[in-house]
CSV table of C-alpha atoms and ligand atoms in Angstrom, one decimal:
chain,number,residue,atom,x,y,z
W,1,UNK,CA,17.7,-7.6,-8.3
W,2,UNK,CA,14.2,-6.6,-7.8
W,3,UNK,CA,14.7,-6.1,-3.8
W,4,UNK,CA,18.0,-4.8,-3.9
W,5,UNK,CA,16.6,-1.6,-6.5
W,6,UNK,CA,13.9,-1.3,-4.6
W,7,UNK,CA,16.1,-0.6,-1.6
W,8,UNK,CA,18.1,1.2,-2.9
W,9,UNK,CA,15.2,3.5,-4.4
W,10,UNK,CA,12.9,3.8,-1.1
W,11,UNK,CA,10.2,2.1,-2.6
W,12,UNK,CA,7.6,0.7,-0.7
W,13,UNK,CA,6.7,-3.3,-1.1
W,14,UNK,CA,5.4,-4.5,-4.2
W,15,UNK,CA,1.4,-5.6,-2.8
W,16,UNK,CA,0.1,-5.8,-6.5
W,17,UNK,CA,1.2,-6.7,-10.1
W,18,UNK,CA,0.9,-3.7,-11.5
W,19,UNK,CA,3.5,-2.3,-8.8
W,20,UNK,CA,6.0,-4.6,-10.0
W,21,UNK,CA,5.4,-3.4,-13.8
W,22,UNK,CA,5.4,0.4,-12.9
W,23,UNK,CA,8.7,-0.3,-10.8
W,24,UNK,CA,10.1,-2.2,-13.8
W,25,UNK,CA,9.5,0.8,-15.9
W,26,UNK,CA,10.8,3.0,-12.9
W,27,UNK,CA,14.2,0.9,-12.5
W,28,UNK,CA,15.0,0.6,-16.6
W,29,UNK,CA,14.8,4.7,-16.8
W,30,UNK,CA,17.0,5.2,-13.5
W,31,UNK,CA,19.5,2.7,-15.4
W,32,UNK,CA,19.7,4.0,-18.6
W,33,UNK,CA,19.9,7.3,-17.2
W,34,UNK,CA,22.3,6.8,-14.4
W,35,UNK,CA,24.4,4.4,-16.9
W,36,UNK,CA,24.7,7.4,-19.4
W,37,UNK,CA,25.7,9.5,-17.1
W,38,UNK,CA,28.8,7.5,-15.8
W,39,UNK,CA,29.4,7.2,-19.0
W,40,UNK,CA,29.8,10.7,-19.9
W,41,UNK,CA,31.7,11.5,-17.2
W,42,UNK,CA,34.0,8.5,-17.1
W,43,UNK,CA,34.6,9.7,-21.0
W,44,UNK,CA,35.5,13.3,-20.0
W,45,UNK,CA,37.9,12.3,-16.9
W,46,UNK,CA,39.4,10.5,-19.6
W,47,UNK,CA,40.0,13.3,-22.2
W,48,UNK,CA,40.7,15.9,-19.2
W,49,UNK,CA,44.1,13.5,-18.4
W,50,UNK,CA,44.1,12.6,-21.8
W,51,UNK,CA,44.2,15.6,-23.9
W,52,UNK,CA,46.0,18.0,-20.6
W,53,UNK,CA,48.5,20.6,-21.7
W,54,UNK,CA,51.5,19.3,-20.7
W,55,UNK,CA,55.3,21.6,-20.3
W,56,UNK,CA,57.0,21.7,-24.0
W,57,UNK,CA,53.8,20.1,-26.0
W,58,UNK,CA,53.3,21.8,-29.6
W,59,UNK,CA,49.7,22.6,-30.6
W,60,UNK,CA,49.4,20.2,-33.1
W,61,UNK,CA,49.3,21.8,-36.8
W,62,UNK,CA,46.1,21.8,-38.3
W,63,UNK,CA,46.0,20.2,-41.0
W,64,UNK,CA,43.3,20.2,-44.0
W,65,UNK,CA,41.9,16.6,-44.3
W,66,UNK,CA,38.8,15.1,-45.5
W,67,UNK,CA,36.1,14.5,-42.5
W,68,UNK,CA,34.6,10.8,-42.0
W,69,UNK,CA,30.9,11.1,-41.8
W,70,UNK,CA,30.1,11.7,-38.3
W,71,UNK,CA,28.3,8.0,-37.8
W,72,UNK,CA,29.2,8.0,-33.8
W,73,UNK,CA,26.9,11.0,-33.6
W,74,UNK,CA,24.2,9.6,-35.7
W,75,UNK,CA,23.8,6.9,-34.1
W,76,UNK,CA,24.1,8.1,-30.5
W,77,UNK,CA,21.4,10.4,-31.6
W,78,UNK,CA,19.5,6.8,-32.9
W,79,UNK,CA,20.0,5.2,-30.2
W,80,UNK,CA,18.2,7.9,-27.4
W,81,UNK,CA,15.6,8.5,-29.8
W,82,UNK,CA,15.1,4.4,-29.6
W,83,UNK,CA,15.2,4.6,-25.9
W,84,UNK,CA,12.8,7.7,-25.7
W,85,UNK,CA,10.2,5.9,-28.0
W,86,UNK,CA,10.7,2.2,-25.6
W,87,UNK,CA,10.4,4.5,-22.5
W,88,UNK,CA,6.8,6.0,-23.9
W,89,UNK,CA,5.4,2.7,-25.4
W,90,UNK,CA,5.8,1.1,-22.3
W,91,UNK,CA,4.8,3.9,-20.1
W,92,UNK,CA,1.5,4.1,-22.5
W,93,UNK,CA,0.9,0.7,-22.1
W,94,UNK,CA,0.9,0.5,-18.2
W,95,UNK,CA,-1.2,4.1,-18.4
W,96,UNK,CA,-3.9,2.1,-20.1
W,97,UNK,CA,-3.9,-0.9,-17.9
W,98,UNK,CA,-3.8,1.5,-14.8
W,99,UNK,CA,-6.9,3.3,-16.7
W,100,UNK,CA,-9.3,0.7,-17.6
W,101,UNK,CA,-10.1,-1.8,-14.8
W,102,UNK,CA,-10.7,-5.6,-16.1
W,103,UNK,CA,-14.0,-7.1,-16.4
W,104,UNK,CA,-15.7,-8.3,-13.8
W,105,UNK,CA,-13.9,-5.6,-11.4
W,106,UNK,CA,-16.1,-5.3,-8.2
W,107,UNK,CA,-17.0,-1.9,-7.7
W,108,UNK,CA,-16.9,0.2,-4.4
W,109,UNK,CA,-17.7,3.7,-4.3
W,110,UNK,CA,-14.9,6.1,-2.2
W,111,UNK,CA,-16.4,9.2,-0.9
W,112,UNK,CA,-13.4,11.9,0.0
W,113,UNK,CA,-14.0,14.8,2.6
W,114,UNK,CA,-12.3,16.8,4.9
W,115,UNK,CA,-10.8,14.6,6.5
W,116,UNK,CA,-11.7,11.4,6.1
W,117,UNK,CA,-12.4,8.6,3.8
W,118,UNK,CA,-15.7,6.8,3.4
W,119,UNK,CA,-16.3,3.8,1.8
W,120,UNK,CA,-19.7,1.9,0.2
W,121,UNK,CA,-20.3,-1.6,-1.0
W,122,UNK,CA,-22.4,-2.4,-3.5
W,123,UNK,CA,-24.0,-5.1,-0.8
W,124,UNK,CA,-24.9,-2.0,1.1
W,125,UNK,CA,-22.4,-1.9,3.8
W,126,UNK,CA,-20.5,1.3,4.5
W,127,UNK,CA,-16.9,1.9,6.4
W,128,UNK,CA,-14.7,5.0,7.2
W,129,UNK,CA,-11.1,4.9,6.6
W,130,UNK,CA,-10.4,1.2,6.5
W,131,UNK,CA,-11.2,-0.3,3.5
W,132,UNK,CA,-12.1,-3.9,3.4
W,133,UNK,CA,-11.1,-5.7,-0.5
W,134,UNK,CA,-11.0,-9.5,-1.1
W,135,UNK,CA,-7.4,-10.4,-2.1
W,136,UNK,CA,-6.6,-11.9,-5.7
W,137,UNK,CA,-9.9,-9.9,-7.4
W,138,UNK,CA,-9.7,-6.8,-8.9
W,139,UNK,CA,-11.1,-3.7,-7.6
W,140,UNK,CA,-12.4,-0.8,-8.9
W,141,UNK,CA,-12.6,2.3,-7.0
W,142,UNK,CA,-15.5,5.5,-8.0
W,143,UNK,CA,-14.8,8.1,-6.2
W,144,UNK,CA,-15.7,11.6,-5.4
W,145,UNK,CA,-15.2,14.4,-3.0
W,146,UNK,CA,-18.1,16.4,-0.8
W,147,UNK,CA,-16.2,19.2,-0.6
W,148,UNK,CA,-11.8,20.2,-2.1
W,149,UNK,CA,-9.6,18.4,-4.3
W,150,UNK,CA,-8.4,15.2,-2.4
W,151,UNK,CA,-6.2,12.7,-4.0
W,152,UNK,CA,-6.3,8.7,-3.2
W,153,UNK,CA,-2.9,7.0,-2.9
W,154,UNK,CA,-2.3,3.4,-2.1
W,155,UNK,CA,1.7,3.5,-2.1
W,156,UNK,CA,1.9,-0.4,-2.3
W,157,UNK,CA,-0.3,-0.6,-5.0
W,158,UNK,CA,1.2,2.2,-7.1
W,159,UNK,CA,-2.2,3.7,-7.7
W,160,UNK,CA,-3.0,7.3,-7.8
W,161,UNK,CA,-5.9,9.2,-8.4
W,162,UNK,CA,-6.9,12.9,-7.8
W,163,UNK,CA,-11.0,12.6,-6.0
W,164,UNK,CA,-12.5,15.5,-7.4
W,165,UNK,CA,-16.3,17.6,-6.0
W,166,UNK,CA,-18.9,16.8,-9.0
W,167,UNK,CA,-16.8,14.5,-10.7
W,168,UNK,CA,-16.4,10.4,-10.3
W,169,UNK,CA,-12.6,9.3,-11.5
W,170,UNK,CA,-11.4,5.8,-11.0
W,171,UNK,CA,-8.5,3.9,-10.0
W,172,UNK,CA,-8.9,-0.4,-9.9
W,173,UNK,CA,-6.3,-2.2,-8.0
W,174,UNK,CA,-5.6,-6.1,-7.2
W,175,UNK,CA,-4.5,-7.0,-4.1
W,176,UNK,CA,-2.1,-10.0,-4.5
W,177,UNK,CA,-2.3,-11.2,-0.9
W,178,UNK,CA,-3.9,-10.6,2.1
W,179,UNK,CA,-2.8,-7.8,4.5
W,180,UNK,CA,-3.3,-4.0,5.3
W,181,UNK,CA,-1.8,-1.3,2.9
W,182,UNK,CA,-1.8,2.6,3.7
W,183,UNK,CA,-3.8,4.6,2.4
W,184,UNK,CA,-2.8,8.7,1.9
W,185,UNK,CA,-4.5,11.7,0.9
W,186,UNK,CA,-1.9,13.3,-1.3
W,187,UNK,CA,-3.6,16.7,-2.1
W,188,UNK,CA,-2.9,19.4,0.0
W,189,UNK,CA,-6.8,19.9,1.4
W,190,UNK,CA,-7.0,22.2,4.9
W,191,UNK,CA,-5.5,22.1,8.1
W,192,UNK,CA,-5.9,18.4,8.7
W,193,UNK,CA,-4.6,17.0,5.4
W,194,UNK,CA,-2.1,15.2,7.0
W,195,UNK,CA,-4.6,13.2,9.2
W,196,UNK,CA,-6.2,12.1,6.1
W,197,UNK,CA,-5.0,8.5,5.9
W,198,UNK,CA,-6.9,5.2,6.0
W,199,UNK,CA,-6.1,1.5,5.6
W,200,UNK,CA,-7.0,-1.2,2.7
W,201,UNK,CA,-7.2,-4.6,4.1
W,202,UNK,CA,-7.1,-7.3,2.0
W,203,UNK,CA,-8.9,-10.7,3.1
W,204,UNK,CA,-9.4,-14.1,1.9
W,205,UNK,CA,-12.1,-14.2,-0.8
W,206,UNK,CA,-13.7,-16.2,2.5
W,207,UNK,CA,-13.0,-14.2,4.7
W,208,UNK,CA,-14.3,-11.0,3.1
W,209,UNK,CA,-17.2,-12.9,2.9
W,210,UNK,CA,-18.0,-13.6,6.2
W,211,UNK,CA,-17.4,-10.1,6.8
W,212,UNK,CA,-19.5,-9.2,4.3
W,213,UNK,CA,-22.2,-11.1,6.4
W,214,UNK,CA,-21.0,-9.8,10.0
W,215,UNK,CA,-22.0,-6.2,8.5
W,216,UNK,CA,-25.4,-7.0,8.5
W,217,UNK,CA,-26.4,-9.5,11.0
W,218,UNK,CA,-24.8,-9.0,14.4
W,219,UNK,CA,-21.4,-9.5,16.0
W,220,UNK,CA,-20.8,-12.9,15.2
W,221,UNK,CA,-20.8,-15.3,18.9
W,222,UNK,CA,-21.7,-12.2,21.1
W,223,UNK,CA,-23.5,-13.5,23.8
W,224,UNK,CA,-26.6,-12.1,24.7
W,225,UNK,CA,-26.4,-9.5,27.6
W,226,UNK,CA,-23.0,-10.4,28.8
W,227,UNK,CA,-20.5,-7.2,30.1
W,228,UNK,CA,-22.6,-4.2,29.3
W,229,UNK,CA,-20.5,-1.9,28.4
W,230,UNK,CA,-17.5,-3.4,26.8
W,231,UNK,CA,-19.7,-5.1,24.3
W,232,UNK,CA,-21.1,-2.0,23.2
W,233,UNK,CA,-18.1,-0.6,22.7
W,234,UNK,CA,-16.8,-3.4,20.8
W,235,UNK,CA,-19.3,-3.6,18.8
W,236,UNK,CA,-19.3,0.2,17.8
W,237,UNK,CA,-15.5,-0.1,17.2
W,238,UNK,CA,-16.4,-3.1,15.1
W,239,UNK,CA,-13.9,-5.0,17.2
W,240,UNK,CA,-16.6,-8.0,16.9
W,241,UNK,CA,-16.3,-8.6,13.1
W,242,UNK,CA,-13.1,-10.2,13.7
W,243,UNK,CA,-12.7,-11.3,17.5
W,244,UNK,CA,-15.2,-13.3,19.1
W,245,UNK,CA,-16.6,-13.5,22.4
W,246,UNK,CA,-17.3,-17.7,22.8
W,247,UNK,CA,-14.1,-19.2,21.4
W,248,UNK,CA,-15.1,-19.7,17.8
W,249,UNK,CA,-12.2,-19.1,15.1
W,250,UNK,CA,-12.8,-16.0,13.2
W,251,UNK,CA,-10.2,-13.3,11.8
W,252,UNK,CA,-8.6,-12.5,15.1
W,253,UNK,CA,-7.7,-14.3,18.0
W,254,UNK,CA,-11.0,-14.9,20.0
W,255,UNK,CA,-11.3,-13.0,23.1
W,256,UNK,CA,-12.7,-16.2,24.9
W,257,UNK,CA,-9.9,-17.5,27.5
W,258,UNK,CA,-7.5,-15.0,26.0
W,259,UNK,CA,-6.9,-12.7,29.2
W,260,UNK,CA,-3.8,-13.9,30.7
W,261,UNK,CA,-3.1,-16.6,28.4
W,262,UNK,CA,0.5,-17.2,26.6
W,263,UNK,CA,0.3,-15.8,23.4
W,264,UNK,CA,2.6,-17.7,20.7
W,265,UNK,CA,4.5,-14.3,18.8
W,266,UNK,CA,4.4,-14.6,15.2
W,267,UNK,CA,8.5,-14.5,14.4
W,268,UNK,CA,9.1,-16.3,17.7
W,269,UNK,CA,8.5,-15.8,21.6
W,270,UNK,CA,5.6,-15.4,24.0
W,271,UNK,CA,4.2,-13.5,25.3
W,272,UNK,CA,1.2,-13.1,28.3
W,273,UNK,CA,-2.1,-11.3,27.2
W,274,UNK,CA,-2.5,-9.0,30.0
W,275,UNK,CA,-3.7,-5.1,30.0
W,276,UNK,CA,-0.5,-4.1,28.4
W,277,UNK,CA,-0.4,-6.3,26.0
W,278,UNK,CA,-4.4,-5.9,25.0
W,279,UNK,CA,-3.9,-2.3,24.7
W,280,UNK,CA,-0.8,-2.2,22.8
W,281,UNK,CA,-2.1,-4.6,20.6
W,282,UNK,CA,-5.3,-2.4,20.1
W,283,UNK,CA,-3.0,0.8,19.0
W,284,UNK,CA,0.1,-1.0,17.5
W,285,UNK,CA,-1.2,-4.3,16.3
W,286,UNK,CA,1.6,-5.4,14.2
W,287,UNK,CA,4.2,-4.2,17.4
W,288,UNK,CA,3.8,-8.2,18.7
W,289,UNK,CA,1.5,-9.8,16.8
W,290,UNK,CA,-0.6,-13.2,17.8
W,291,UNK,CA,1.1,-16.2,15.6
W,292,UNK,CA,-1.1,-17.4,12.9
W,293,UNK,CA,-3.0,-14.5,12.4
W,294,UNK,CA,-2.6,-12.3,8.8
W,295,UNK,CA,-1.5,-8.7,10.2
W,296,UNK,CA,-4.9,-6.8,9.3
W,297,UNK,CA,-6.0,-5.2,12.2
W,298,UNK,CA,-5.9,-1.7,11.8
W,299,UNK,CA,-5.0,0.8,14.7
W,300,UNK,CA,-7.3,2.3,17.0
W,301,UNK,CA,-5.2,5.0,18.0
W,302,UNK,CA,-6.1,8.5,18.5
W,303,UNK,CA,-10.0,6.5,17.0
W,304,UNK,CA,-11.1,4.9,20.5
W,305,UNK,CA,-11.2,7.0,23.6
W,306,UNK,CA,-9.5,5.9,26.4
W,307,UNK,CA,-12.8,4.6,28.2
W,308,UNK,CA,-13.3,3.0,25.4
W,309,UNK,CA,-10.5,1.1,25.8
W,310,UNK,CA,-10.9,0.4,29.4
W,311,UNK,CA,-14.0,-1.4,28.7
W,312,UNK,CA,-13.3,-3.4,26.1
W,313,UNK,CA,-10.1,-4.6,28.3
W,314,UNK,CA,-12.5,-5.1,30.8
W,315,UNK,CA,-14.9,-7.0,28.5
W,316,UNK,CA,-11.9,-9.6,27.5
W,317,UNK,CA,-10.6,-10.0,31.2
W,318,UNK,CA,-14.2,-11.2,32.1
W,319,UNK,CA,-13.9,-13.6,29.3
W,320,UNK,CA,-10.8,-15.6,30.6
W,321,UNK,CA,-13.1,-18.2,31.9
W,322,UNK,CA,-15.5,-18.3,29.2
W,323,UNK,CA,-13.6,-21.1,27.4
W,324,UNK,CA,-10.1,-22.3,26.6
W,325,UNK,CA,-8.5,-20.2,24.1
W,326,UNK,CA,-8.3,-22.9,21.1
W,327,UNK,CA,-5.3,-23.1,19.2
W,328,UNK,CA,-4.6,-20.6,16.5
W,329,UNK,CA,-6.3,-21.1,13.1
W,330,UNK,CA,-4.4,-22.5,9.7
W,331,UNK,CA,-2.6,-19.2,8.8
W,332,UNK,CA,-3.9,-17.2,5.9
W,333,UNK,CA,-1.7,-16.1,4.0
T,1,LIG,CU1,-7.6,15.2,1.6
T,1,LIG,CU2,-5.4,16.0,1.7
């Protein structure tokens, strides 16, 4: 029921609890309302045949009789009222728990400009446009804007908050599972508002740990001094917090033996990693994606130039003899 209204209404997935509540809220009004309305006009179709003027019919004669109290009309006028005041205690009730985060919410502070998003974590690390969020905890977003009215939206999440210059406002969220959710700017703020998306991705509690860590020691299994100018480029793309270069599991699929292997396809199929494949899976990651791995890589395109590419390309087709890709991980989520 949930899935087929959901459908039927455009609404993105559910990635949070609170998404199902607001879109529980969302489907009871659309019913009522829609319900009503079939009902109003199934009555008057039914009076239109009804009550027609047909050849030879008399008006009847009025006659003077005494009126029943109207009770239909009292208590269709009860019964919208009831229906109004359900509608607004409900709807009050999700406004607060969209409000007030829970305790222990772990803060990260979203700073909005023209035309991107920056995020900081209270363990000092900083990222633009993707933000990372352990899965299953709740987050609590302060944000602010360096320069125009921005507004945050996370359409999975059902959250919604205007970021405003010289003011903090809030907006907490819990990601039920790991994975990446959109993020939009959904204030009308210049020329490139449109270009003013960004990603949340959701690890494992461990996971977002160890990427905690990768921020601030370096790219976990780079080896020292190996392809010049890939590496760096990796690195700067943050490519290595996830892939690594000397076949040790991590979040992505190590680059170690990968060029020109078989890649198992999550939903089936295979397919070999050569440059088309490494590139398309750099700007449309989710388009074929490596079985066993949660879909969290954001894209680089339009964010890595094209020599950029090259080189990291480069960097993982000198690594197909640096060791046997190992089987994929146990899959997370
Ligand atoms: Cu920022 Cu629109």
């Amino acid at each position: 029921m949930n899935e087929l209204l959901r459908w039927l209404l455009f609404l993105p997935p559910q990635g949070s609890a609170m998404a199902r509540e607001v879109d529980g809220l969302h489907y009871f009004v659309i019913l009522v309302t829609m319900g009503g309305a079939l009902l109003v006009t199934a009555v008057g179709g039914y009076f239109l045949v009804r009550y027609r003027r047909s050849v030879g019919s008399e008006p009847p004669r009025a006659e003077a009789a005494s009126v029943p109290a109207p009770w239909f009309e009292y208590s269709t006028i009860a019964t919208l009222f009831l229906l109004f005041v359900a509608w607004w205690w409900i709807g009050a009730r999700q406004f607060n728990q969209l409000r007030v985060a829970p305790e222990g919410a772990m803060d990260i502070y979203v700073t909005g400009q023209q035309w991107m998003w920056k995020f900081g974590y209270p363990e000092g690390p900083s990222s633009i446009s993707v933000l990372y969020v352990p899965a299953r905890r709740p987050v609590r977003l302060v944000m602010t804007s360096r320069d125009v009215i921005h507004s945050f939206f996370i359409p999975e999440f059902r959250v919604k908050a205007d970021v405003l210059p010289g003011r903090y406002t809030t907006l907490w969220f819990e990601a039920e599972a790991p994975g990446s959710y959109s993020i939009f700017c959904t204030e009308y703020c210049g020329t490139q508002h449109s270009t003013m998306r960004g990603e949340v991705i959701a690890l494992e509690p461990e996971d977002y740990a160890r990427w905690l860590d990768g921020q601030a020691m370096p790219a976990p299994g780079a080896p020292a001094g190996a392809t010049g100018g890939g590496l760096a480029a990796a690195a700067r793309h943050g490519c290595l917090r996830c892939h690594t270069t000397d076949g040790t599991p991590h979040l992505g699929p190590t680059w170690a033996g990968l060029y020109g292997s078989l890649v198992p396809l999550d939903g089936g199929g295979e397919v070999v990693a050569d440059e088309a494949y490494l590139t398309e899976s750099m700007m449309d990651p989710r388009a074929r994606l490596h079985r066993g791995y949660a879909p969290i890589m954001p894209s680089f395109l339009g964010v890595t130039e094209p020599a950029d590419v090259a080189a990291i390309v480069e960097l993982i087709r000198d690594l197909r003899d640096a060791a046997p890709a190992p089987a994929a991980p146990e899959v997370t989520r």
